[in-house]
Coordinates of N, CA and C in Angstrom, one line a residue:
X78 N 0.9 18.1 3.5 CA 1.0 16.7 3.6 C 1.1 16.1 2.2
X79 N 2.1 15.2 2.0 CA 2.2 14.6 0.7 C 2.7 13.1 0.9
X80 N 2.2 12.3 0.0 CA 2.6 10.9 0.0 C 3.1 10.6 -1.4
X81 N 4.3 10.1 -1.5 CA 4.9 9.8 -2.9 C 5.2 8.3 -3.0
X82 N 4.5 7.7 -3.9 CA 4.7 6.3 -4.1 C 5.6 6.0 -5.3
X83 N 6.4 5.0 -5.1 CA 7.4 4.6 -6.2 C 7.7 3.2 -6.1
X84 N 8.4 2.7 -7.2 CA 8.8 1.3 -7.2 C 8.1 0.4 -8.1
X85 N 7.1 0.9 -8.8 CA 6.3 0.0 -9.7 C 7.2 -0.3 -11.0
X86 N 6.6 -1.2 -11.7 CA 7.3 -1.6 -13.0 C 6.7 -2.8 -13.6
X87 N 7.4 -3.3 -14.7 CA 6.9 -4.4 -15.4 C 7.7 -5.6 -14.9
X88 N 7.0 -6.6 -14.4 CA 7.7 -7.8 -14.0 C 7.0 -9.1 -14.5
X89 N 7.6 -10.2 -14.4 CA 7.0 -11.5 -14.8 C 6.3 -12.1 -13.6
X90 N 5.4 -13.0 -13.9 CA 4.7 -13.7 -12.8 C 5.7 -14.5 -12.0
X91 N 5.6 -14.5 -10.7 CA 6.6 -15.1 -9.8 C 7.7 -14.3 -9.3
X92 N 7.8 -13.1 -9.9 CA 8.9 -12.2 -9.5 C 8.5 -11.4 -8.3
X93 N 9.4 -10.6 -7.8 CA 9.2 -9.8 -6.6 C 9.4 -8.3 -6.9
X94 N 8.8 -7.5 -6.1 CA 8.9 -6.0 -6.3 C 8.7 -5.4 -5.0
X95 N 9.3 -4.2 -4.7 CA 9.1 -3.5 -3.5 C 8.6 -2.1 -3.8
X96 N 7.5 -1.7 -3.3 CA 7.0 -0.4 -3.4 C 7.3 0.5 -2.2
X97 N 7.5 1.7 -2.4 CA 7.8 2.7 -1.4 C 6.8 3.8 -1.3
X98 N 6.5 4.3 -0.1 CA 5.6 5.4 0.0 C 6.3 6.3 1.0
X99 N 6.8 7.4 0.5 CA 7.5 8.4 1.4 C 6.5 9.5 1.8
X100 N 6.4 9.8 3.0 CA 5.5 10.8 3.5 C 6.3 12.1 3.9
X101 N 5.7 13.2 3.6 CA 6.2 14.5 4.0 C 5.1 15.4 4.6
X102 N 5.5 16.2 5.5 CA 4.6 17.2 6.1 C 3.9 16.7 7.4
X103 N 4.2 15.4 7.7 CA 3.7 14.9 9.0 C 4.6 13.6 9.4
X104 N 4.4 13.2 10.6 CA 5.1 12.0 11.0 C 4.3 10.8 10.7
X105 N 4.8 10.0 9.8 CA 4.0 8.8 9.3 C 3.7 7.8 10.3
X106 N 4.5 7.7 11.3 CA 4.3 6.7 12.4 C 3.1 7.1 13.3
X107 N 2.6 8.3 13.2 CA 1.4 8.7 14.0 C 0.1 8.3 13.4
X108 N 0.1 7.8 12.2 CA -1.1 7.4 11.4 C -0.9 6.0 10.9
X109 N -2.0 5.3 10.7 CA -2.0 4.1 9.9 C -1.8 4.4 8.4
X110 N -1.1 3.6 7.7 CA -0.9 3.8 6.3 C -1.3 2.5 5.5
X111 N -2.0 2.7 4.5 CA -2.4 1.5 3.7 C -2.0 1.6 2.2
X112 N -2.0 0.5 1.6 CA -1.8 0.4 0.2 C -3.2 -0.1 -0.4
X113 N -3.6 0.5 -1.5 CA -4.7 0.1 -2.2 C -4.2 -0.1 -3.7
X114 N -5.0 -0.8 -4.4 CA -4.7 -1.0 -5.9 C -6.0 -0.9 -6.7
X115 N -5.8 -0.6 -7.9 CA -6.9 -0.5 -8.8 C -6.5 -1.1 -10.2
X116 N -7.1 -2.1 -10.6 CA -6.9 -2.7 -11.9 C -7.8 -2.0 -12.9
X117 N -7.5 -2.1 -14.2 CA -8.3 -1.4 -15.2 C -9.7 -2.0 -15.2
X118 N -10.7 -1.1 -15.1 CA -12.1 -1.6 -15.1 C -12.6 -2.1 -13.8
X119 N -11.8 -2.0 -12.8 CA -12.2 -2.6 -11.5 C -12.2 -1.5 -10.4
X120 N -12.8 -1.8 -9.3 CA -12.9 -0.8 -8.2 C -11.6 -0.8 -7.4
X121 N -11.3 0.2 -6.7 CA -10.2 0.3 -5.9 C -10.3 -0.8 -4.8
X122 N -9.2 -1.5 -4.5 CA -9.2 -2.6 -3.6 C -8.1 -2.5 -2.5
X123 N -8.5 -2.7 -1.3 CA -7.6 -2.7 -0.2 C -6.6 -3.8 -0.3
X124 N -5.3 -3.5 -0.1 CA -4.2 -4.5 -0.1 C -3.7 -4.8 1.2
X125 N -3.2 -3.8 1.9 CA -2.6 -4.0 3.2 C -2.5 -2.7 4.0
X126 N -2.4 -2.8 5.3 CA -2.3 -1.6 6.2 C -1.4 -1.9 7.3
X127 N -0.7 -0.9 7.8 CA 0.2 -0.9 8.9 C -0.3 0.2 9.9
X128 N -0.6 -0.2 11.1 CA -1.2 0.7 12.1 C -0.1 1.6 12.7
X129 N -0.6 2.7 13.4 CA 0.4 3.6 14.0 C 0.9 3.0 15.3
X130 N 0.2 2.2 16.0 CA 0.7 1.6 17.2 C 1.3 0.3 16.9
X131 N 1.8 -0.4 17.9 CA 2.4 -1.8 17.7 C 3.7 -1.8 16.9
X132 N 3.6 -1.7 15.6 CA 2.4 -1.6 14.8 C 1.9 -3.0 14.5
X133 N 0.6 -3.0 14.1 CA 0.0 -4.2 13.6 C -0.2 -4.1 12.1
X134 N -0.3 -5.3 11.4 CA -0.5 -5.3 10.0 C -1.7 -6.1 9.6
X135 N -2.4 -5.8 8.6 CA -3.5 -6.5 8.1 C -3.4 -6.6 6.6
X136 N -3.9 -7.7 6.0 CA -3.8 -7.9 4.6 C -5.1 -8.4 4.0
X137 N -5.3 -8.1 2.7 CA -6.3 -8.7 2.0 C -6.0 -10.2 1.8
X138 N -7.1 -11.0 1.8 CA -6.9 -12.4 1.6 C -6.1 -12.7 0.3
X139 N -6.3 -12.0 -0.7 CA -5.7 -12.2 -2.0 C -4.1 -12.1 -2.0
X140 N -3.6 -11.4 -1.0 CA -2.2 -11.1 -0.9 C -1.5 -11.7 0.3
X141 N -2.3 -12.2 1.2 CA -1.8 -12.7 2.5 C -0.8 -13.8 2.2
X142 N 0.4 -13.8 2.9 CA 1.4 -14.7 2.7 C 2.4 -14.4 1.5
X143 N 2.0 -13.5 0.7 CA 2.9 -13.1 -0.4 C 3.4 -11.6 -0.3
X144 N 2.6 -10.8 0.3 CA 2.9 -9.4 0.5 C 3.3 -9.1 1.9
X145 N 4.2 -8.1 2.2 CA 4.5 -7.7 3.5 C 4.6 -6.2 3.5
X146 N 3.9 -5.6 4.4 CA 3.9 -4.1 4.6 C 4.8 -3.8 5.8
X147 N 5.6 -2.8 5.7 CA 6.5 -2.4 6.8 C 6.7 -0.9 6.8
X148 N 7.4 -0.5 7.8 CA 7.6 1.0 8.0 C 9.0 1.3 8.5
X149 N 9.6 2.3 8.0 CA 10.9 2.8 8.5 C 10.6 4.2 9.0
X150 N 10.6 4.3 10.3 CA 10.2 5.6 10.9 C 11.3 6.7 10.6
X151 N 12.5 6.3 10.6 CA 13.6 7.2 10.4 C 13.5 7.8 9.0
X152 N 13.0 7.0 8.0 CA 12.9 7.5 6.6 C 11.5 8.0 6.3
X153 N 10.6 7.9 7.3 CA 9.2 8.3 7.1 C 8.6 7.7 5.9
X154 N 8.9 6.4 5.8 CA 8.5 5.6 4.6 C 7.9 4.3 4.9
X155 N 6.8 4.0 4.2 CA 6.2 2.7 4.3 C 6.5 1.9 3.0
X156 N 6.8 0.6 3.2 CA 7.1 -0.3 2.1 C 6.1 -1.4 1.9
X157 N 6.0 -1.9 0.7 CA 5.2 -3.0 0.4 C 6.0 -4.0 -0.4
X158 N 6.5 -5.1 0.3 CA 7.2 -6.1 -0.4 C 6.3 -7.1 -1.0
X159 N 6.4 -7.3 -2.3 CA 5.5 -8.1 -3.0 C 6.2 -9.3 -3.6
X160 N 5.9 -10.5 -3.2 CA 6.6 -11.7 -3.7 C 5.6 -12.6 -4.4
X161 N 6.1 -13.5 -5.2 CA 5.3 -14.4 -6.0 C 4.1 -13.7 -6.7
X162 N 4.5 -12.7 -7.4 CA 3.5 -11.8 -8.1 C 2.7 -12.7 -9.1
X163 N 1.4 -12.3 -9.2 CA 0.5 -13.0 -10.1 C 0.0 -12.0 -11.1
X164 N -0.6 -12.5 -12.2 CA -1.2 -11.6 -13.2 C -2.2 -10.7 -12.6
X165 N -3.0 -11.2 -11.7 CA -4.1 -10.4 -11.1 C -3.6 -9.4 -10.1
X166 N -2.3 -9.3 -9.8 CA -1.7 -8.2 -9.0 C -1.5 -7.0 -9.8
X167 N -1.7 -7.0 -11.1 CA -1.5 -5.9 -12.0 C -2.5 -4.7 -11.6
X168 N -1.9 -3.5 -11.5 CA -2.8 -2.4 -11.2 C -2.0 -1.2 -10.8
X169 N -2.7 -0.1 -10.5 CA -2.0 1.1 -10.0 C -2.1 1.0 -8.5
X170 N -1.0 1.1 -7.8 CA -0.9 1.0 -6.4 C -0.7 2.4 -5.8
X171 N -1.6 2.6 -4.8 CA -1.5 3.9 -4.1 C -1.5 3.8 -2.6
X172 N -0.6 4.6 -2.0 CA -0.6 4.5 -0.5 C -1.5 5.7 0.0
X173 N -2.0 5.5 1.2 CA -2.9 6.5 1.7 C -2.8 6.6 3.2
X174 N -3.1 7.8 3.8 CA -3.0 8.0 5.2 C -4.4 7.8 5.8
X175 N -4.5 7.0 6.8 CA -5.8 6.6 7.5 C -6.2 7.8 8.4
X176 N -7.5 8.1 8.3 CA -8.0 9.2 9.2 C -9.0 8.7 10.2
X177 N -9.3 7.4 10.2 CA -10.2 6.8 11.2 C -11.3 6.0 10.5
X178 N -11.7 4.9 11.2 CA -12.7 4.0 10.7 C -12.1 2.7 10.2
X179 N -12.9 2.1 9.4 CA -12.5 0.7 8.9 C -11.3 0.8 7.9
X180 N -10.3 0.0 8.1 CA -9.1 0.1 7.4 C -9.3 -0.2 5.9
X181 N -10.2 -1.1 5.6 CA -10.3 -1.6 4.2 C -11.2 -0.6 3.3
X182 N -11.7 0.4 3.9 CA -12.6 1.3 3.2 C -11.8 2.5 2.7
X183 N -11.8 2.8 1.4 CA -11.0 4.0 0.9 C -11.5 5.3 1.5
X184 N -12.8 5.3 1.8 CA -13.4 6.6 2.3 C -12.8 7.0 3.7
X185 N -12.1 6.1 4.4 CA -11.5 6.4 5.7 C -10.1 6.9 5.6
X186 N -9.6 7.3 4.4 CA -8.3 7.8 4.2 C -8.4 9.2 3.6
X187 N -7.5 10.1 4.2 CA -7.7 11.5 3.8 C -6.6 12.0 2.8
X188 N -5.4 11.4 2.8 CA -4.4 11.8 1.8 C -3.9 10.6 1.1
X189 N -3.7 10.8 -0.2 CA -3.4 9.7 -1.1 C -2.1 10.1 -1.9
X190 N -1.3 9.1 -2.2 CA -0.2 9.3 -3.1 C -0.7 9.2 -4.5
X191 N 0.2 9.5 -5.4 CA -0.2 9.6 -6.8 C -0.3 8.2 -7.5
X192 N 0.2 7.2 -6.9 CA 0.1 5.9 -7.5 C 1.3 5.5 -8.3
X193 N 1.6 4.2 -8.3 CA 2.7 3.6 -9.1 C 2.2 2.4 -9.8
X194 N 2.4 2.2 -11.0 CA 1.9 1.1 -11.8 C 2.7 -0.1 -11.7
X195 N 2.0 -1.2 -11.4 CA 2.6 -2.6 -11.4 C 2.0 -3.4 -12.5
X196 N 2.8 -3.9 -13.4 CA 2.3 -4.8 -14.4 C 3.0 -6.1 -14.3
X197 N 2.2 -7.1 -14.2 CA 2.7 -8.5 -14.1 C 2.4 -9.2 -15.4
X198 N 3.4 -9.7 -16.1 CA 3.2 -10.4 -17.3 C 3.4 -11.9 -17.2
X199 N 2.9 -12.7 -18.1 CA 3.1 -14.2 -18.0 C 4.4 -14.6 -18.7

């Protein structure tokens, strides 16, 4: 099982960016997949999750209305569309496979991607 995150970069406030998380070794649609982020000196923070059924999506209040999580089953990939980026969106973004329990808790995820850095400048 592997998750490979990509798409990060340096952008200006107000710009948009799309992150990708490609899964291998399992069918991504059989599990919920989430994005977390961690800014320097801060704890890992839940960003968004897409469930295996439905699917349904849930977002952190800080990104609601600006970020959209989606999934392409044919490509076994989850995306995070990030619009109207703010300085506080800066951090390392990691995707993760949910193993059960509360979606917003990092401890309920069993596999993690390596992370992709998003830097938002003014």
